Coordinates of C-alpha atoms and ligand atoms in Angstrom, one line a residue:
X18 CA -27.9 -14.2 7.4
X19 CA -28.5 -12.4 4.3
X20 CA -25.8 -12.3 1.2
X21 CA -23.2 -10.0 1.2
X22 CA -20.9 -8.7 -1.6
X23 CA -17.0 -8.5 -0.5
X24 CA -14.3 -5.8 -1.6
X25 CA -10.6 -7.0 -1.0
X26 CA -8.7 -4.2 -1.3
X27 CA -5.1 -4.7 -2.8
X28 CA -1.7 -2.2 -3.0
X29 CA -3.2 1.5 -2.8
X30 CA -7.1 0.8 -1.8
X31 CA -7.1 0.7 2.3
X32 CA -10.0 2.1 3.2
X33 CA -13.8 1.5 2.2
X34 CA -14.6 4.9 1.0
X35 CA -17.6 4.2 -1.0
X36 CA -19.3 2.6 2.2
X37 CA -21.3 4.3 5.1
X38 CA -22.5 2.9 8.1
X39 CA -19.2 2.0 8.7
X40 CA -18.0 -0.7 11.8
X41 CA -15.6 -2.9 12.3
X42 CA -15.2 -6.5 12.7
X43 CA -12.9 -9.3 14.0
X44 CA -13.9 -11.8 12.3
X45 CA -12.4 -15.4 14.4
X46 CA -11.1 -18.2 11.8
X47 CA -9.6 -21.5 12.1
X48 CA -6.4 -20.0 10.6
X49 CA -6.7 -16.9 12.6
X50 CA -8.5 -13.4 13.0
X51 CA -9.4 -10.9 10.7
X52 CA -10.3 -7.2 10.6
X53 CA -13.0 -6.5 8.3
X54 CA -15.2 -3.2 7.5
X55 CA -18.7 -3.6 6.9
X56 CA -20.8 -0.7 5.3
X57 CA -23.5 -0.1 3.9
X58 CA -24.0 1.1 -0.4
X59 CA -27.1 2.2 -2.1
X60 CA -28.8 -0.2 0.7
X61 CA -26.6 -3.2 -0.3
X62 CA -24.3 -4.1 2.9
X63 CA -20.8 -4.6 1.7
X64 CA -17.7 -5.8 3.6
X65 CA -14.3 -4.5 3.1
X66 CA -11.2 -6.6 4.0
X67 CA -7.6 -4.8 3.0
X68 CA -5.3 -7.8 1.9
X69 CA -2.1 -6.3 3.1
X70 CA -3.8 -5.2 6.4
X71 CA -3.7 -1.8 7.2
X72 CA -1.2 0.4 6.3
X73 CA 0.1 -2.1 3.7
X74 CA 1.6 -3.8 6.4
X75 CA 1.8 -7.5 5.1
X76 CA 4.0 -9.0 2.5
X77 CA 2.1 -10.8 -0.4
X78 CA 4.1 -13.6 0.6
X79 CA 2.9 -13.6 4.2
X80 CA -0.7 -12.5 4.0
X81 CA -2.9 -15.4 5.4
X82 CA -4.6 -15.8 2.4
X83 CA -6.9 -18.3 4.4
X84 CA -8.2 -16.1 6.9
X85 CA -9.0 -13.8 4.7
X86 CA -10.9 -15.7 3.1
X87 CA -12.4 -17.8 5.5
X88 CA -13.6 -14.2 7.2
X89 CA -15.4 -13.6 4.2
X90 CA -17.4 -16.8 4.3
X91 CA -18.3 -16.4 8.4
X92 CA -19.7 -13.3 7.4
X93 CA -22.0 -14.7 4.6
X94 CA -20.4 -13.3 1.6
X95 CA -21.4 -14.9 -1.6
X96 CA -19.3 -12.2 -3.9
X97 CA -15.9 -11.2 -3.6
X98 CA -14.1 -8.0 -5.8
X99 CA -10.9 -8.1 -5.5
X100 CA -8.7 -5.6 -6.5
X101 CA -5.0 -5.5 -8.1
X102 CA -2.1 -3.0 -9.0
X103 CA -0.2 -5.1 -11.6
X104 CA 2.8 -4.7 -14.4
X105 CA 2.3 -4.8 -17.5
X106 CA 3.8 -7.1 -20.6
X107 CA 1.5 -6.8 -23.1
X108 CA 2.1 -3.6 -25.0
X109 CA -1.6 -3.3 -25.3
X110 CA -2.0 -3.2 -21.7
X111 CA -0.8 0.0 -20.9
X112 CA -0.5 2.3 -17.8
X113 CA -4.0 3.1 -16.1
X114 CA -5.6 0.6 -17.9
X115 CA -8.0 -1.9 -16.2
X116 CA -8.0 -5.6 -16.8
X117 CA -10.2 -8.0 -15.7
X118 CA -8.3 -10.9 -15.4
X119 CA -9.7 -14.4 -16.3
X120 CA -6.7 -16.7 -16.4
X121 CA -3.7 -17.4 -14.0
X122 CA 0.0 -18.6 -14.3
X123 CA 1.4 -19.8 -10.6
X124 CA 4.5 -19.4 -10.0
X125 CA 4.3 -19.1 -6.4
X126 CA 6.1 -21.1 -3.9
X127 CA 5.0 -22.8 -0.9
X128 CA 1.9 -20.7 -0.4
X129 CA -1.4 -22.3 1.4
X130 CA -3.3 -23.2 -1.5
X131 CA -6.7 -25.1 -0.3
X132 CA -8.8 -25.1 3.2
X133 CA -8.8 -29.4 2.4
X134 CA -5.8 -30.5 3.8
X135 CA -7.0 -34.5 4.1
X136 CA -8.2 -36.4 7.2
X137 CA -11.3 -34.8 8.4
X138 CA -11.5 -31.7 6.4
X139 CA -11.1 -34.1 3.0
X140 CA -9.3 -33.6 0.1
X141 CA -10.8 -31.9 -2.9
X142 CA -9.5 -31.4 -6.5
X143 CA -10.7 -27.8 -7.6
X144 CA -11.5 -27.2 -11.1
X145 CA -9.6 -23.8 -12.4
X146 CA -10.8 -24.1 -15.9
X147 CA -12.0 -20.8 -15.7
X148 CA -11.0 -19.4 -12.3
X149 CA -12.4 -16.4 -12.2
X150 CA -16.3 -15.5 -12.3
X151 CA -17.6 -14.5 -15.7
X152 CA -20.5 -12.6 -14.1
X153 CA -18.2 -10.1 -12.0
X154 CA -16.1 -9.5 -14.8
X155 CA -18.4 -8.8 -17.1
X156 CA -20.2 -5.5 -14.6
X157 CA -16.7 -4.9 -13.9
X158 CA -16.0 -4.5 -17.6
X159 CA -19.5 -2.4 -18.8
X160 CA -19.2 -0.5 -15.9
X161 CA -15.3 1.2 -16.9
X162 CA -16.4 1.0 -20.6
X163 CA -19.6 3.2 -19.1
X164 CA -16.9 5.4 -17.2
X165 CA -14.7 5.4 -20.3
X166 CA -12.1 3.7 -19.5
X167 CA -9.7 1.7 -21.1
X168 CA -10.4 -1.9 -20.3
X169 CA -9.7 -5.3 -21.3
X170 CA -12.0 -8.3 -20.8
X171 CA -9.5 -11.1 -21.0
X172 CA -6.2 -11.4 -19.2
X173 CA -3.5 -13.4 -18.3
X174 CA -2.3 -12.7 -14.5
X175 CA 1.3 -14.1 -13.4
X176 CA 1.8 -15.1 -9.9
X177 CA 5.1 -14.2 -8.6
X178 CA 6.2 -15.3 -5.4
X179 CA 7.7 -11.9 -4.6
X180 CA 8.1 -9.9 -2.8
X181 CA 11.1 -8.8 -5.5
X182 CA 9.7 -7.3 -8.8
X183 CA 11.1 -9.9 -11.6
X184 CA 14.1 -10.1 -14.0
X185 CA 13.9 -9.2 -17.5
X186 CA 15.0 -12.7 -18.4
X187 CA 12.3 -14.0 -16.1
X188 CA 9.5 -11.4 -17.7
X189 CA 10.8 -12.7 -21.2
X190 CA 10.0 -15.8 -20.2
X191 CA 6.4 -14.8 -18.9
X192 CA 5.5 -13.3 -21.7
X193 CA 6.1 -16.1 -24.4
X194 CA 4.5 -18.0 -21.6
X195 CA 1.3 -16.3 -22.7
X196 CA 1.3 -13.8 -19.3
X197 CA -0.5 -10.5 -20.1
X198 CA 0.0 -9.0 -16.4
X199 CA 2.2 -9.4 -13.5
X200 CA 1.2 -9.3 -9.6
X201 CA 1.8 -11.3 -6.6
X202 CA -1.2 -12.0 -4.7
X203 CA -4.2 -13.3 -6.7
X204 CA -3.3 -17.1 -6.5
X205 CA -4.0 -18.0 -4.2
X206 CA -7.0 -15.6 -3.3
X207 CA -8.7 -16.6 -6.3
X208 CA -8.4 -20.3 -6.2
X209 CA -9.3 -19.9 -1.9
X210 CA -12.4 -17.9 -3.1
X211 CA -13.3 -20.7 -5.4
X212 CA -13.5 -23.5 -3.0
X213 CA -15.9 -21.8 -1.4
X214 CA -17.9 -21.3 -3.9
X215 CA -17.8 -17.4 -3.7
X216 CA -18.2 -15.6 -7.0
X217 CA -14.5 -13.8 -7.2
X218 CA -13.1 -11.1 -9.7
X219 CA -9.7 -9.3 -10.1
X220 CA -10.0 -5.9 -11.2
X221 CA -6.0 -5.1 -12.2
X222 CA -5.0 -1.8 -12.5
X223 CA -2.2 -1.6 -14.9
X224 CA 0.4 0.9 -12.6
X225 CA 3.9 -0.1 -14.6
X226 CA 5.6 -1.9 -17.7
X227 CA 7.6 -5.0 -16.0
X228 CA 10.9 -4.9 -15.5
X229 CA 13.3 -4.8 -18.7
X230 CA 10.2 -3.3 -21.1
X231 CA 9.9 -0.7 -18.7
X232 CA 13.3 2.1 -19.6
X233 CA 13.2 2.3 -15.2
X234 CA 14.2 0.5 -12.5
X235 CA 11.0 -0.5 -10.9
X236 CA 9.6 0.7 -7.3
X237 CA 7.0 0.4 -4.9
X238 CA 6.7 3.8 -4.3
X239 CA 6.2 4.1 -8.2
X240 CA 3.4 1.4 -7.8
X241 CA 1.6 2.9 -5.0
X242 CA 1.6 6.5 -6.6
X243 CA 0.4 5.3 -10.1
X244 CA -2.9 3.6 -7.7
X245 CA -3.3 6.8 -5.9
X246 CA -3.8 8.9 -8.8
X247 CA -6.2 6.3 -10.5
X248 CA -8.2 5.0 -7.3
X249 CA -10.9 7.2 -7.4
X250 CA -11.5 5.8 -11.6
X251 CA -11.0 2.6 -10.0
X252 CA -14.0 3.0 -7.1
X253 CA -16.1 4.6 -9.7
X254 CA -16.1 1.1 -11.2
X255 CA -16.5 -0.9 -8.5
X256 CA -19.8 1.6 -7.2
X257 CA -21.1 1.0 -10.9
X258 CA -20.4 -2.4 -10.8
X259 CA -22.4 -3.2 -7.2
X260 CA -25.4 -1.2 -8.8
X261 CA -26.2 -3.6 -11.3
X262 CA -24.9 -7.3 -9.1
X263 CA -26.5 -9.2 -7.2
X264 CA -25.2 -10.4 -4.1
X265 CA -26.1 -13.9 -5.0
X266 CA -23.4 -16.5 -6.0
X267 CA -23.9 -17.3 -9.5
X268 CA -24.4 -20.9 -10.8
X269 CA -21.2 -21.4 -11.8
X270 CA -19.9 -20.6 -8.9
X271 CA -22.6 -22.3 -6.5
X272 CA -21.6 -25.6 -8.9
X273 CA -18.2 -25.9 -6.9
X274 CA -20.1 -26.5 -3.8
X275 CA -21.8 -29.7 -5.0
X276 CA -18.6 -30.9 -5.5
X277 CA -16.7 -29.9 -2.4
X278 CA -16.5 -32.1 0.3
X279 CA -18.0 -30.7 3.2
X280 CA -16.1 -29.0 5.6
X281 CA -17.5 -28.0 9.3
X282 CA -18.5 -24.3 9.6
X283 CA -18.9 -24.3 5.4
X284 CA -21.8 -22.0 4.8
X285 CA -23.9 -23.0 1.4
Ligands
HPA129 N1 5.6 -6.9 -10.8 C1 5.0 -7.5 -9.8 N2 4.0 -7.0 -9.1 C2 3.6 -5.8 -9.5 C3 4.2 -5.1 -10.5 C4 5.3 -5.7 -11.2 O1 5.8 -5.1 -12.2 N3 3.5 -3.9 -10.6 C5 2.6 -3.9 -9.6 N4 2.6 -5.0 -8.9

């Protein structure tokens, strides 16, 4: 099967508009099944999985990260681009601005964090020195500064457990932690991703200040409509982005594999 490149679709991106040739798949895993689009752009076939199912439906707290994941992998995907509606701390981070995030702080809780859970399937010790692929981020990044957007190539990316938006003691506390962004589902997506050895990038679109910079309560509602205004800038960079990539792991990414222990339906 030939390479694919993924799309994972966070808060406000649902559907796979960039994609034609659409059809739909369910896509059997060991930790369950998973509904994923597959299309066709500019020749390149693409597949689209929407992390909170459809209808933003799931919890970040109770997506199967796993699954989704695993889908990805059964389907030959090499590349993953996931996307991210995040808050903000860093008052050069503002509204409507994308991020390209390249570090994580965890502060989840309890989630599913590896597919090598001992006995047969092994037990492997990932390396997150840098967790997120420099070759995605960087088309991610020429392609909004091409658009001309406002765009940052490094960022910090908190992990809350959620689903609650934070405290303003706990966002003080982020932010002298070195946290640029707040979210609560790219660990562990990213760090899933990784084991696999597929080449994976957040693309975070700023939508809020966190709580206690921002003057206003906080809502979802305020979330979603702040991604609906700026989807189409965000698709614009993702359709850039796939131009110039491609589908391919990178060596970086392919390095993981050597390491890995091998696990049974593992695709290299
Ligand atoms: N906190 C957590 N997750 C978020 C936020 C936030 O302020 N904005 C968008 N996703």
């Amino acid at each position: 099967m030939s390479a694919i490149i993924a799309i994972i679709g966070g808060t406000g991106v649902y559907d796979p508009a960039i994609l034609s040739d659409l059809r739909e798949e369910k896509v059997k895993t060991p930790y369950g099944e998973v509904q994923v689009q597959l299309g066709k752009y500019e020749g390149q076939e693409v597949a689209f999985v929407p992390r909170h199912g459809e209808k933003h439906s799931v919890p970040p707290h109770r997506i199967n990260y796993r699954a989704n994941i695993w889908s990805l992998q059964e389907l030959g995907v090499q590349r993953a681009i996931a996307t991210a509606a995040v808050g903000s701390l860093n008052s050069d981070m503002k509204p409507k601005d994308l991020v390209m995030i390249d570090q994580f702080l965890d502060f989840t809780r309890g989630r599913e964090q590896s597919f090598y859970e001992g006995g047969e399937e092994g037990v492997f010790h990932l390396d997150v020195t840098f967790p997120y692929c420099r070759e995605l981020r960087q088309a991610l990044f020429q392609s909004a500064k091409r658009q001309g957007l406002n765009a940052h190539f490094h960022g910090t990316y908190v992990c809350t457990e959620g689903p609650r938006f934070e405290t303003t003691a706990e966002i003080r506390m982020y932010r002298q932690l070195g946290g640029d962004v707040v979210g609560m589902t790219s660990v562990p997506e990213v760090v899933l991703a990784r084991e696999l050895g597929i080449c994976y990038a957040t693309i975070a679109m700023v939508t809020n200040y966190a709580a206690g910079i921002s003057p206003n309560p906080l809502t979802h509602s305020e979330v979603v409509e702040v991604m609906a205004q700026n989807v189409t800038n965000l698709r614009k960079v993702i359709m850039g982005a796939l131009k110039e990539l491609k589908p391919e792991r990178c060596n970086d990414c392919a390095a993981i594999l050597k390491e890995a222990p091998v696990r049974v339906g593992r695709r290299d």
